[in-house]
mmCIF file of C-alpha atoms and ligand atoms in Angstrom:
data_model
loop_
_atom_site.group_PDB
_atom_site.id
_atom_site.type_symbol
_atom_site.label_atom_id
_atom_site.label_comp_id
_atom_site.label_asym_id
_atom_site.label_seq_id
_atom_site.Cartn_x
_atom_site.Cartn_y
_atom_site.Cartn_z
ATOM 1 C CA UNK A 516 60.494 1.191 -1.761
ATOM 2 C CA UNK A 517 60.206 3.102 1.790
ATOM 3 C CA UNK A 518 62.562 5.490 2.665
ATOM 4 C CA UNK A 519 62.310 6.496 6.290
ATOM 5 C CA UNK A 520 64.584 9.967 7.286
ATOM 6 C CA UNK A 521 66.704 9.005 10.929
ATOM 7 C CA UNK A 522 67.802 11.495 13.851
ATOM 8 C CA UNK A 523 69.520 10.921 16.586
ATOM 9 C CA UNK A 524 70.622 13.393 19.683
ATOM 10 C CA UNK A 525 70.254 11.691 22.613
ATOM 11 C CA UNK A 526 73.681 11.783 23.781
ATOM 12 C CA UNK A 527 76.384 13.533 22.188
ATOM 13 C CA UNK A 528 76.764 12.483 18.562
ATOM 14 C CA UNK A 529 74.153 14.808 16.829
ATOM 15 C CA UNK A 530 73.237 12.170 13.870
ATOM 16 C CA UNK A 531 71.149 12.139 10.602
ATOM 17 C CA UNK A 532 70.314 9.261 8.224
ATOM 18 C CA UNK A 533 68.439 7.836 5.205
ATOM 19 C CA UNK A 534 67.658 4.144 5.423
ATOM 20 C CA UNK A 535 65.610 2.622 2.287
ATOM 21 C CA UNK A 536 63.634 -0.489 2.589
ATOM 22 C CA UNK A 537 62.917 -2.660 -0.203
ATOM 23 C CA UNK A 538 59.211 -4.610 -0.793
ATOM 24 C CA UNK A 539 60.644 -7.621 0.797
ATOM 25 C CA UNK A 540 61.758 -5.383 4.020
ATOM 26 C CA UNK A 541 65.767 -5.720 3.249
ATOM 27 C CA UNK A 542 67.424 -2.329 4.635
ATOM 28 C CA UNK A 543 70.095 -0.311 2.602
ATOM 29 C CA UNK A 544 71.588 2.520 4.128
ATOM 30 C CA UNK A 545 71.811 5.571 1.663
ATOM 31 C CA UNK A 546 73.384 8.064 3.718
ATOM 32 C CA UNK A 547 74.600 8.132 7.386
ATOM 33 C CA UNK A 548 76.053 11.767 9.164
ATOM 34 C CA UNK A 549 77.186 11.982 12.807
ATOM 35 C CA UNK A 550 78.741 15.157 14.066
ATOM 36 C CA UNK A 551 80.340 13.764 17.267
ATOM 37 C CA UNK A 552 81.724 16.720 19.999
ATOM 38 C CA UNK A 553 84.092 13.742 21.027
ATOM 39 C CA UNK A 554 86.443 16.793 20.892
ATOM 40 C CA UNK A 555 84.622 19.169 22.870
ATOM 41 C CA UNK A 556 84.012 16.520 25.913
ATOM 42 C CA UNK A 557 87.288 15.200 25.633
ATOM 43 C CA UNK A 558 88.252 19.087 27.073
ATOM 44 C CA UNK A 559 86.198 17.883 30.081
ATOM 45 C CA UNK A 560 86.650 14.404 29.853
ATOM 46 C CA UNK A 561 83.173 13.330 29.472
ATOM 47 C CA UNK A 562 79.835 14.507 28.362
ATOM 48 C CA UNK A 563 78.352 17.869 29.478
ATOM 49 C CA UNK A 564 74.847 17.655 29.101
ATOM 50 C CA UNK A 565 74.536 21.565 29.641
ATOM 51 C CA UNK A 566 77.010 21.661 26.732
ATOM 52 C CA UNK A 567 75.854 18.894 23.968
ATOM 53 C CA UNK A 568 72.392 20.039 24.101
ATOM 54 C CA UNK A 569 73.643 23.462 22.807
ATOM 55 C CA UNK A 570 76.011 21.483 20.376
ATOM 56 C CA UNK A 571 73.239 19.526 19.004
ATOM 57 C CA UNK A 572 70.653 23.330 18.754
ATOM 58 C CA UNK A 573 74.086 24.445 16.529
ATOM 59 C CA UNK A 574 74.506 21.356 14.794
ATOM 60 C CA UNK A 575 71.636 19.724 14.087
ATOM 61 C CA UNK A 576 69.959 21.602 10.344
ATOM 62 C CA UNK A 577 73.623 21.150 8.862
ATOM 63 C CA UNK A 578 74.036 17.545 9.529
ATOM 64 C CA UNK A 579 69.839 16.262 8.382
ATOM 65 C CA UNK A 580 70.057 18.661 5.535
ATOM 66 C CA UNK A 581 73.791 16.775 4.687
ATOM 67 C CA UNK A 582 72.256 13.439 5.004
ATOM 68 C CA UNK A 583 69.301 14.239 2.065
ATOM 69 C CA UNK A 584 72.367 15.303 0.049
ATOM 70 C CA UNK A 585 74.753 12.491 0.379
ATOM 71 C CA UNK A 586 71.516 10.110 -0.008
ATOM 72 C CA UNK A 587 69.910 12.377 -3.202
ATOM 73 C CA UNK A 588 66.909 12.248 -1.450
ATOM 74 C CA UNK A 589 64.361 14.619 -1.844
ATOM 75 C CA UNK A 590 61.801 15.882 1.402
ATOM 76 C CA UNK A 591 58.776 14.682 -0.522
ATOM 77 C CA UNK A 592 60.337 11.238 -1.324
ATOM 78 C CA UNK A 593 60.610 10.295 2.178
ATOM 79 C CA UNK A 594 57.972 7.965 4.093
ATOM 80 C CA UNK A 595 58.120 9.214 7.602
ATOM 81 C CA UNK A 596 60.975 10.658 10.308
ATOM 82 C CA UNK A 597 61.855 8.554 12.938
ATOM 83 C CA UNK A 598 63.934 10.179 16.085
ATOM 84 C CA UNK A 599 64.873 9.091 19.165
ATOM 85 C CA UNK A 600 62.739 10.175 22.123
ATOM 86 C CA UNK A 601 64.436 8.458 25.117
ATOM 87 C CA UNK A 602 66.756 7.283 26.615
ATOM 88 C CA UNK A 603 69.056 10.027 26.995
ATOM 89 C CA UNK A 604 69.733 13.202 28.175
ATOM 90 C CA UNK A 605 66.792 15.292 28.137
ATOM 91 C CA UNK A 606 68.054 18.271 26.897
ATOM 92 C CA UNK A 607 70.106 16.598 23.983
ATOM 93 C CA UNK A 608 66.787 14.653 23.278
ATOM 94 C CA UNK A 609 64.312 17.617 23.546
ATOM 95 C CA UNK A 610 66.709 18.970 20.025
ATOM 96 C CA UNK A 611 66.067 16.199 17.851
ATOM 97 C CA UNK A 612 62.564 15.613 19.036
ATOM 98 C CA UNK A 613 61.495 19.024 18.164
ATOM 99 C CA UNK A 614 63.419 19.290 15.450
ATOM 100 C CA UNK A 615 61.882 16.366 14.102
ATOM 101 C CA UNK A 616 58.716 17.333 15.088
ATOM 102 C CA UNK A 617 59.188 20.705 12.685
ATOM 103 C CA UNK A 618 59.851 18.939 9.769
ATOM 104 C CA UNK A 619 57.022 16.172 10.280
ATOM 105 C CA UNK A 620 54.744 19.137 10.499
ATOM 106 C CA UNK A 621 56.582 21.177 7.320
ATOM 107 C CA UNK A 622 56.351 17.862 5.154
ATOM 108 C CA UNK A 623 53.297 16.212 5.873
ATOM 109 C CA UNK A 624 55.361 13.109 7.118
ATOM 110 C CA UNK A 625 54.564 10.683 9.340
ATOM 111 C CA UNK A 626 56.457 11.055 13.011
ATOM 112 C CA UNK A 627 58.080 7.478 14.475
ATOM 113 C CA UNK A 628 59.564 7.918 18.122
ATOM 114 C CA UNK A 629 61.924 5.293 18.907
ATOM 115 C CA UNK A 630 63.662 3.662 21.397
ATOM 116 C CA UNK A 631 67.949 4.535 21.276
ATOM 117 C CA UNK A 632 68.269 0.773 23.009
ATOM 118 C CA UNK A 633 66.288 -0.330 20.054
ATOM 119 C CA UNK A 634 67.986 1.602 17.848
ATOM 120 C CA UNK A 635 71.457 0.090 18.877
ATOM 121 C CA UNK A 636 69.443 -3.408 18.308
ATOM 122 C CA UNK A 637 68.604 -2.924 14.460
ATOM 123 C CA UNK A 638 72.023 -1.569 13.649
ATOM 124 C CA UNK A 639 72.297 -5.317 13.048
ATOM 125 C CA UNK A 640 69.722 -4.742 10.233
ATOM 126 C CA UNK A 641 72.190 -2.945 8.543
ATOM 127 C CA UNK A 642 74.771 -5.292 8.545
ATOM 128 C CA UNK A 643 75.842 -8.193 6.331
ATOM 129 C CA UNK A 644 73.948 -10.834 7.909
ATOM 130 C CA UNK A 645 70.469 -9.007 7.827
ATOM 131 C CA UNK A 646 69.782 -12.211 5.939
ATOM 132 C CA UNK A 647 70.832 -14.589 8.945
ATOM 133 C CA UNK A 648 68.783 -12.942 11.723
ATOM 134 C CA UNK A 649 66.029 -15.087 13.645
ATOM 135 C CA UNK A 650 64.550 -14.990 16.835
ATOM 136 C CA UNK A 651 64.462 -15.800 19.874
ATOM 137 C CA UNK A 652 68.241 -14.129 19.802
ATOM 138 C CA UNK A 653 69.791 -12.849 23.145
ATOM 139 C CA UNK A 654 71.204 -8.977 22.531
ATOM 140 C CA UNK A 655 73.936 -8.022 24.814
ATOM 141 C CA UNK A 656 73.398 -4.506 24.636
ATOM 142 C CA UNK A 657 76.470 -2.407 25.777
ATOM 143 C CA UNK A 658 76.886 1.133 25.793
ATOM 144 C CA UNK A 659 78.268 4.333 27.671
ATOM 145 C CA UNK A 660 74.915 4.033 30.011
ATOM 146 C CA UNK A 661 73.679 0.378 29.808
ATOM 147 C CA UNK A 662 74.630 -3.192 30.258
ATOM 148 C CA UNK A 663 71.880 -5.488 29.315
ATOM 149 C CA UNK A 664 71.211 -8.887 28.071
ATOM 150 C CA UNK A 665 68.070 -9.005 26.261
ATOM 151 C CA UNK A 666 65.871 -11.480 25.035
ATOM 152 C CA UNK A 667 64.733 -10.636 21.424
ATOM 153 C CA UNK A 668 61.485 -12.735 20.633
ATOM 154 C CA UNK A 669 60.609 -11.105 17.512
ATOM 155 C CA UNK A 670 60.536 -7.323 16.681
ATOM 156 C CA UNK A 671 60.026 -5.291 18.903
ATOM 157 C CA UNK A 672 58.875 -7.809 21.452
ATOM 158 C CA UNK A 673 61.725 -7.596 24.333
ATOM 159 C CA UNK A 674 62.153 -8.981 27.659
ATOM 160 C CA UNK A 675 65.170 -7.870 29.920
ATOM 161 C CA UNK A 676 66.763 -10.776 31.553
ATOM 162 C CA UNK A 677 69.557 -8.944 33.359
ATOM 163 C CA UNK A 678 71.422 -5.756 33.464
ATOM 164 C CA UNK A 679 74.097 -3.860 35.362
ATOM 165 C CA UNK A 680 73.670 -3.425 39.024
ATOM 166 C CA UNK A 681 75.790 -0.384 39.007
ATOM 167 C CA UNK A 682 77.919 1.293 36.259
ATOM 168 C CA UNK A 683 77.363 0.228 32.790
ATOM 169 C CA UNK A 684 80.721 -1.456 31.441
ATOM 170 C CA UNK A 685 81.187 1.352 28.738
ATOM 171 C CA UNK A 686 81.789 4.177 31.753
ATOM 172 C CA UNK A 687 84.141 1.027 33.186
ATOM 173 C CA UNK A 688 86.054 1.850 29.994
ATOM 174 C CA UNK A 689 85.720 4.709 30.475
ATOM 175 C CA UNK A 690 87.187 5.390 33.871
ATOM 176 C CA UNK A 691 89.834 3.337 33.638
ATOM 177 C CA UNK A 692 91.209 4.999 30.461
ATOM 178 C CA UNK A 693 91.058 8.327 32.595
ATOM 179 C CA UNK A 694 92.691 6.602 35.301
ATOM 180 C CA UNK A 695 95.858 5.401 32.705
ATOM 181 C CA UNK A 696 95.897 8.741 31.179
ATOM 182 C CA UNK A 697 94.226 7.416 27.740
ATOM 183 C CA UNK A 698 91.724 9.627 27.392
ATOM 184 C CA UNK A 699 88.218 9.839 26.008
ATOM 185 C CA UNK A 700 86.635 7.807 24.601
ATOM 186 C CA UNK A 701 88.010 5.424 26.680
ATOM 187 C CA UNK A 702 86.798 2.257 24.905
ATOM 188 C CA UNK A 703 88.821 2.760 21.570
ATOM 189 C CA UNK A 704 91.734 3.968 23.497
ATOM 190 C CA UNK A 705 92.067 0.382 26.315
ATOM 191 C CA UNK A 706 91.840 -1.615 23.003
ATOM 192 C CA UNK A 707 94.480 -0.105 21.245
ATOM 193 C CA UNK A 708 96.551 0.201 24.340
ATOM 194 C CA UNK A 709 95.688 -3.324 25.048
ATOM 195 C CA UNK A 710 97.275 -4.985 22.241
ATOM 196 C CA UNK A 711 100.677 -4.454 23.389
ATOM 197 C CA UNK A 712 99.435 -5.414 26.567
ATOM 198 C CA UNK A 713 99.851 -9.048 28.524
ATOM 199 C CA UNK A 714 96.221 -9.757 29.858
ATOM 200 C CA UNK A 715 97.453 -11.688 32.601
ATOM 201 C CA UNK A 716 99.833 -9.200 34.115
ATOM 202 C CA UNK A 717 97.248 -8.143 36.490
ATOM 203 C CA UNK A 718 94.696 -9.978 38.547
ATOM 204 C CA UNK A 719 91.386 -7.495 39.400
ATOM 205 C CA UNK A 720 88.768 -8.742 41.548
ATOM 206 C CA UNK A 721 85.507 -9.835 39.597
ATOM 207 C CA UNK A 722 82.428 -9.175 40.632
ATOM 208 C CA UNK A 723 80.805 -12.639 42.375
ATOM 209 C CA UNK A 724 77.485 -11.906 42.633
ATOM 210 C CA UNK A 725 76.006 -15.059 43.374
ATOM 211 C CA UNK A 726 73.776 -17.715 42.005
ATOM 212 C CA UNK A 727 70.622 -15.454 42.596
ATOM 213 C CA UNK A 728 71.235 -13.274 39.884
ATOM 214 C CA UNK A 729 72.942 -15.176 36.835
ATOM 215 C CA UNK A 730 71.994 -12.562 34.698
ATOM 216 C CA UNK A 731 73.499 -9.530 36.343
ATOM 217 C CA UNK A 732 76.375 -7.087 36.101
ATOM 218 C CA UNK A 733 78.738 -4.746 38.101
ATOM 219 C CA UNK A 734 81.176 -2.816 37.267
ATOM 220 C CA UNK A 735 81.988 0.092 39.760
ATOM 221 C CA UNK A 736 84.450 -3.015 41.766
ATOM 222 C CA UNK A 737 86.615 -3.134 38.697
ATOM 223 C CA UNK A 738 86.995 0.688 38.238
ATOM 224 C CA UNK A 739 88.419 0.673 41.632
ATOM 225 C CA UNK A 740 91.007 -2.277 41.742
ATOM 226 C CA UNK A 741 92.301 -0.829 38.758
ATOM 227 C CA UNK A 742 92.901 2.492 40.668
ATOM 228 C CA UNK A 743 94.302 0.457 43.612
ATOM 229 C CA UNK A 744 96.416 -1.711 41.328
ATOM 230 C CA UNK A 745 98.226 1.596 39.363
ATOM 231 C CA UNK A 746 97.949 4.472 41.400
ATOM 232 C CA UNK A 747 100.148 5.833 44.419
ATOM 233 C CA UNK A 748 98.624 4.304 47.471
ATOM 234 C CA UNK A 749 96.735 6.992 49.743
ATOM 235 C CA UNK A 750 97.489 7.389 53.412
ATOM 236 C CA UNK A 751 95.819 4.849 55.182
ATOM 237 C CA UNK A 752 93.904 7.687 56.921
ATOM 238 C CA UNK A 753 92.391 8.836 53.735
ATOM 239 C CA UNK A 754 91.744 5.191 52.330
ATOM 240 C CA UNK A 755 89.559 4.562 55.495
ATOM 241 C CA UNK A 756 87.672 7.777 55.350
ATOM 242 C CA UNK A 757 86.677 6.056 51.200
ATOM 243 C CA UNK A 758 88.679 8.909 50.036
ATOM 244 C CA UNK A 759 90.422 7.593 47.192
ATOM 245 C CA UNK A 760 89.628 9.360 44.261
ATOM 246 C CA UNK A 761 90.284 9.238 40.280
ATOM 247 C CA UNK A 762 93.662 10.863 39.573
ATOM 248 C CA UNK A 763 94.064 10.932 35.560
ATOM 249 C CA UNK A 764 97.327 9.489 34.667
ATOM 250 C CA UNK A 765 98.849 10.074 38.236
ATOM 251 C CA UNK A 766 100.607 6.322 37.936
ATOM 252 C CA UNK A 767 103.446 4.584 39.997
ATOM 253 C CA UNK A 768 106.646 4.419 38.486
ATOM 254 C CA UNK A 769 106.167 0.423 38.308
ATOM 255 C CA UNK A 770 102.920 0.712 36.165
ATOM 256 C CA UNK A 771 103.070 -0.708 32.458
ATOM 257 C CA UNK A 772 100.021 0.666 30.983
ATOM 258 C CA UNK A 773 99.581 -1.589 28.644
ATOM 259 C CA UNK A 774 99.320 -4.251 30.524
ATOM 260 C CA UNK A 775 96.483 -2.758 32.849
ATOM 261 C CA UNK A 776 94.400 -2.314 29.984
ATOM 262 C CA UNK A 777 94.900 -4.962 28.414
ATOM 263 C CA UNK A 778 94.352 -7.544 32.269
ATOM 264 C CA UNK A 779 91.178 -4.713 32.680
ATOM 265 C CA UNK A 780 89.893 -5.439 29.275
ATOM 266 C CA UNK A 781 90.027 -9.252 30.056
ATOM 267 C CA UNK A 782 88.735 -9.177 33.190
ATOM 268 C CA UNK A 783 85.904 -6.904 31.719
ATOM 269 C CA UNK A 784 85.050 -8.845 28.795
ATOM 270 C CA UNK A 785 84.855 -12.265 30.721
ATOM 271 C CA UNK A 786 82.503 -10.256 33.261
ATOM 272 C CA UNK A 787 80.130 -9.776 29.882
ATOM 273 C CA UNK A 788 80.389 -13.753 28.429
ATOM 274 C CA UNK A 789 79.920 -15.128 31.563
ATOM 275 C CA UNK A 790 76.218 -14.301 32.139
ATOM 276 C CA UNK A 791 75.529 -14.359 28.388
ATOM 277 C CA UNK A 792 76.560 -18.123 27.843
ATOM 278 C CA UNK A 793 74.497 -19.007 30.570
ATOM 279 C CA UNK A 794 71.493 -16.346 29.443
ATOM 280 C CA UNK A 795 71.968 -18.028 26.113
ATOM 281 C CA UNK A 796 72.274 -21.338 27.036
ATOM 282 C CA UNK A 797 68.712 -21.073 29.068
ATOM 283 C CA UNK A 798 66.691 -19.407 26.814
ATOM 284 C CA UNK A 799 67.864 -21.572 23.767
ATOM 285 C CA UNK A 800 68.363 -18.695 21.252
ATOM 286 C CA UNK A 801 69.225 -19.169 17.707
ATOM 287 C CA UNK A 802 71.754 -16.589 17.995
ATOM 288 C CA UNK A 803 73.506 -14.295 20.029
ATOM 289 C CA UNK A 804 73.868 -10.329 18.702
ATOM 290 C CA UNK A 805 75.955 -7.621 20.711
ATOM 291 C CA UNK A 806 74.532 -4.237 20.072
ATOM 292 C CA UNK A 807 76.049 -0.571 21.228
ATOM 293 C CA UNK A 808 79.235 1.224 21.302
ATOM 294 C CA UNK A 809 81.331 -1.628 23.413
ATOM 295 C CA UNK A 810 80.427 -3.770 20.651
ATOM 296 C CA UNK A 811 82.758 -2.459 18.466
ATOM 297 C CA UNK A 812 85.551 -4.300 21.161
ATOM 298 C CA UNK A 813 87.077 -6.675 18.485
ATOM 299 C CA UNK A 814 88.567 -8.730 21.972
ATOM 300 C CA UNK A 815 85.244 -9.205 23.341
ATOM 301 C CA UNK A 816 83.983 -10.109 19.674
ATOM 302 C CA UNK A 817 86.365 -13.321 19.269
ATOM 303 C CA UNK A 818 86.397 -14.104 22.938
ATOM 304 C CA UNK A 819 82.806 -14.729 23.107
ATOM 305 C CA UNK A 820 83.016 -16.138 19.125
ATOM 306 C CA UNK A 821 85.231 -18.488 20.677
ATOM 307 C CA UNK A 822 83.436 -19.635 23.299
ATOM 308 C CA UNK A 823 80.024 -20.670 21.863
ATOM 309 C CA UNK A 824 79.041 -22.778 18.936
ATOM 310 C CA UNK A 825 75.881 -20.416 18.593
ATOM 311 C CA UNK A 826 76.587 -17.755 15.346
ATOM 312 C CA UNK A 827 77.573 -14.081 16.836
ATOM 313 C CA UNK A 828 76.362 -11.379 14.903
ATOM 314 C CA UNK A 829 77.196 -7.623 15.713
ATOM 315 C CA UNK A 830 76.912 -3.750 13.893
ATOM 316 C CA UNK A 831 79.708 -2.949 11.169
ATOM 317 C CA UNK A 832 81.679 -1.276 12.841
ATOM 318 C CA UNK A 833 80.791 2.591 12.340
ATOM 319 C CA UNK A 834 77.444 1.753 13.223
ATOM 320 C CA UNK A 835 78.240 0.229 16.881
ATOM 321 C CA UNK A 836 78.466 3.875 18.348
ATOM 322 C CA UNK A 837 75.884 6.050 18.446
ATOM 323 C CA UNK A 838 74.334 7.269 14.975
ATOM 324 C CA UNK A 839 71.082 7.936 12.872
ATOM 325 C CA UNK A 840 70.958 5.050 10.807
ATOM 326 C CA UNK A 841 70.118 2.334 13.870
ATOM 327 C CA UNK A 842 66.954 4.740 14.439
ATOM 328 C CA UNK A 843 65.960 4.862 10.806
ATOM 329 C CA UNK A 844 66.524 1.018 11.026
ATOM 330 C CA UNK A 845 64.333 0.172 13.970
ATOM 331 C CA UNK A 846 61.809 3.274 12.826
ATOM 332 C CA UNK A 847 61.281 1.068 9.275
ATOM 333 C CA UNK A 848 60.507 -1.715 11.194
ATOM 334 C CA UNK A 849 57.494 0.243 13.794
ATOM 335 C CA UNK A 850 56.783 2.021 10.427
ATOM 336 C CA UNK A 851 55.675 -1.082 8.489
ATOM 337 C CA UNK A 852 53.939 -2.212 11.938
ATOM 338 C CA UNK A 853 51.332 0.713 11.767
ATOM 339 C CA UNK A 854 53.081 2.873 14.602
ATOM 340 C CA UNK A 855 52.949 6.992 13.909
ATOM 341 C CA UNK A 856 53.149 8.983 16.562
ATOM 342 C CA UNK A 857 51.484 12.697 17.047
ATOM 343 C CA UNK A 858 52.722 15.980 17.346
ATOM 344 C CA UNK A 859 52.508 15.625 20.844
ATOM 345 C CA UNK A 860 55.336 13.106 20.905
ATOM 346 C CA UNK A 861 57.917 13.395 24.459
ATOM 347 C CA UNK A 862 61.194 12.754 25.170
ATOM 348 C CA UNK A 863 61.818 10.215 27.999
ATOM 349 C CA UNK A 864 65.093 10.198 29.551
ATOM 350 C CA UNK A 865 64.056 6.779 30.914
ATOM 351 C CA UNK A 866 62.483 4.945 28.760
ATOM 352 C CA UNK A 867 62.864 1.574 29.234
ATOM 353 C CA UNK A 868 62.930 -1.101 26.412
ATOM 354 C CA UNK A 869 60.597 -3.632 27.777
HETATM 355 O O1 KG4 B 630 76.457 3.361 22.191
HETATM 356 P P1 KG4 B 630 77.378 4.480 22.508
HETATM 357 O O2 KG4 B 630 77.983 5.245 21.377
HETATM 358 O O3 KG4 B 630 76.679 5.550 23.408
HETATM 359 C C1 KG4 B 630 75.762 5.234 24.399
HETATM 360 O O4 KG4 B 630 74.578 5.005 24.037
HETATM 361 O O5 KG4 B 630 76.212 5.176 25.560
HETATM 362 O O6 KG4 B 630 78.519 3.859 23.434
HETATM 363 C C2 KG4 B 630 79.608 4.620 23.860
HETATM 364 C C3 KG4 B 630 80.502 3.757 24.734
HETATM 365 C C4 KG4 B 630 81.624 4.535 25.397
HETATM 366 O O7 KG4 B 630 81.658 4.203 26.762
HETATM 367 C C5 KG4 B 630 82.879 4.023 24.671
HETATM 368 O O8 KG4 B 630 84.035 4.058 25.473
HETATM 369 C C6 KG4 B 630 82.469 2.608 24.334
HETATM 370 O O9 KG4 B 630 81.112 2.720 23.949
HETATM 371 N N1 KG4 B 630 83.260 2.045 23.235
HETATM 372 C C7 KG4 B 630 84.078 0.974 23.363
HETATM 373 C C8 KG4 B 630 84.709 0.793 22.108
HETATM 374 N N2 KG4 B 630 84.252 1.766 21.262
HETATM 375 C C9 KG4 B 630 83.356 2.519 21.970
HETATM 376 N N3 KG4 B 630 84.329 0.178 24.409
HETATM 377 C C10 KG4 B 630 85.221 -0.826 24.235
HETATM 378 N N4 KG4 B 630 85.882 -1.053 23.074
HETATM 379 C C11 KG4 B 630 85.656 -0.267 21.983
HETATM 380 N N5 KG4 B 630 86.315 -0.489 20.849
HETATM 381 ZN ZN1 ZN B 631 73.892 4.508 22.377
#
């Protein structure tokens, strides 16, 4: 049995997690703690990095010495601590690398930096059909900062067929829940609102961005039909000048907010299975998995379900967002491959996954 100690802090869920391996490899989560400031940025409407790295410095001993608890693990029976060292904020990631750095040194444990993109990837791992995964598998890998469709030819062997040309389609979520007067998180918030919603009630302009790039996405055209569509029109003057700006919750009287979200969620979701039926469809994957916090979209999950005869896999649910166990996941994996890192381990706020 391996059991390999998680942490997380890359964005702003301060996380901590005990993942145990059994001979044949097959991952069971024993304990999984996220302290989210979802409250705090909600107060600003997004993420502060000034203001979750400090959040993470306060938070961080409480919620790893939690996890040993709730998994009744001791230090000494653990195998190695694996933390996420980029992407992210660097700040946010400087805490858990350091901190993780500290205990490798005060327990004689191995180190294991890993990737958060990989990370989101093994969540699936965790998940009832562990069993079921093969490669080559297409990821879509969705999140608050990325929109990629990757090509997964065994672990850790990745090649990036496509991502977003502009925003990532989690900030699309985002933004348009600000706009609507949802709030933040704005992903939870448009699906909920969306239910009630008729997904045809409004028409926003997709993206076309030609033959060239099948494997692309965009979503800063969205945000702004969706602003056009509900709020007051600006004088023309201001309009010309590109002066239209994000008023939260400042609608027209005529707006049904459910029905924006739920024609935005749509429109948004067919902007995702478009290029990763095609991706799929090229590359001839046994599967395709969806990976990150937009995965947790239950829409986008039967949409694309329905359109493919290929299996979809994705996280359980509370493992979709941000958290400690993904990085325990993927750090068993580059643990059984030989990787340990030294002391002199970075963070790197861009660090890409192939
Ligand atoms: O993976 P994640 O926790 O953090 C990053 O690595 O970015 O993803 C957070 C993003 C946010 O943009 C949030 O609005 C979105 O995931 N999200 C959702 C849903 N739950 C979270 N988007 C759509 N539908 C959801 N149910
Ligand atoms: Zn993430």
């Amino acid at each position: 049995m391996t059991l390999i100690f998680g942490i997380e802090t890359s964005c702003d869920e301060t996380a901590a997690a005990v993942v145990e391996a059994n001979a044949e490899g097959k991952l069971r989560l024993r304990a999984n703690i996220v302290a989210s400031q979802v409250e705090m940025h909600r107060k600003y409407g997004g993420v502060f990095p000034e203001v979750a790295a400090r959040m993470h410095v306060e938070t961080i001993h409480a919620v790893a010495h939690e996890a040993l608890l709730a998994a009744d693990v001791q230090p000494d029976q653990l195998d190695a601590i694996a933390v996420t060292h980029g992407p992210g904020l660097a700040g946010s990631l400087l805490v858990g690398v350091n901190f993780a750095k500290g205990l490798a040194l005060a327990w004689d444990k191995p180190l294991i930096g890993v990737n958060h993109l990989e990370g989101h990837i093994y969540s699936l791992w965790l998940s009832d059909h562990a069993d079921s995964l093969r490669f080559p598998a297409l990821c879509l890998l969705i999140s608050g900062g990325h929109t990629e469709l990757v090509l997964v030819r065994g672990h850790g062997d990745y090649a990036l067929l496509g991502g977003t040309l502009d925003d990532a389609v989690g900030e699309a979520f985002d933004k348009v829940a600000r706009v609507l007067g949802l709030g933040y998180p704005g992903g939870p918030a448009i699906e909920r609102a969306a239910r009630e919603g008729n997904p045809h009630a409004y028409t926003f302009a997709r993206a076309d961005l030609g033959e060239e790039r099948p494997y692309a996405f965009s979503f800063s055209g969205i945000k702004t039909a969706v602003m056009r569509a509900v709020q007051p029109q600006p004088a023309h003057s201001r309009r010309a000048r590109g002066e239209e700006s994000l008023r939260e919750g400042n609608l027209r009287a005529d707006v049904n907010i459910a029905d924006a979200a739920a024609s935005f969620q749509a429109a948004a979701v067919e902007m995702l299975i478009e290029p990763t039926l095609r991706a799929a469809q090229d590359y001839s994957v046994t599967a395709i998995w969806l990976a990150g916090g937009v995965s947790a979209n239950k829409y986008l999950r039967t949409q694309l379900a329905a359109r493919t005869a290929l299996p979809v896999y994705a996280p359980p649910l509370p493992l979709c967002t941000d958290n400690a166990a993904m990085i325990a996941a993927a750090g068993y994996f580059r643990y059984a491959a030989g990787q340990r890192d030294s002391l002199a381990l970075d963070v790197q706020p861009m660090l890409p996954l192939a």
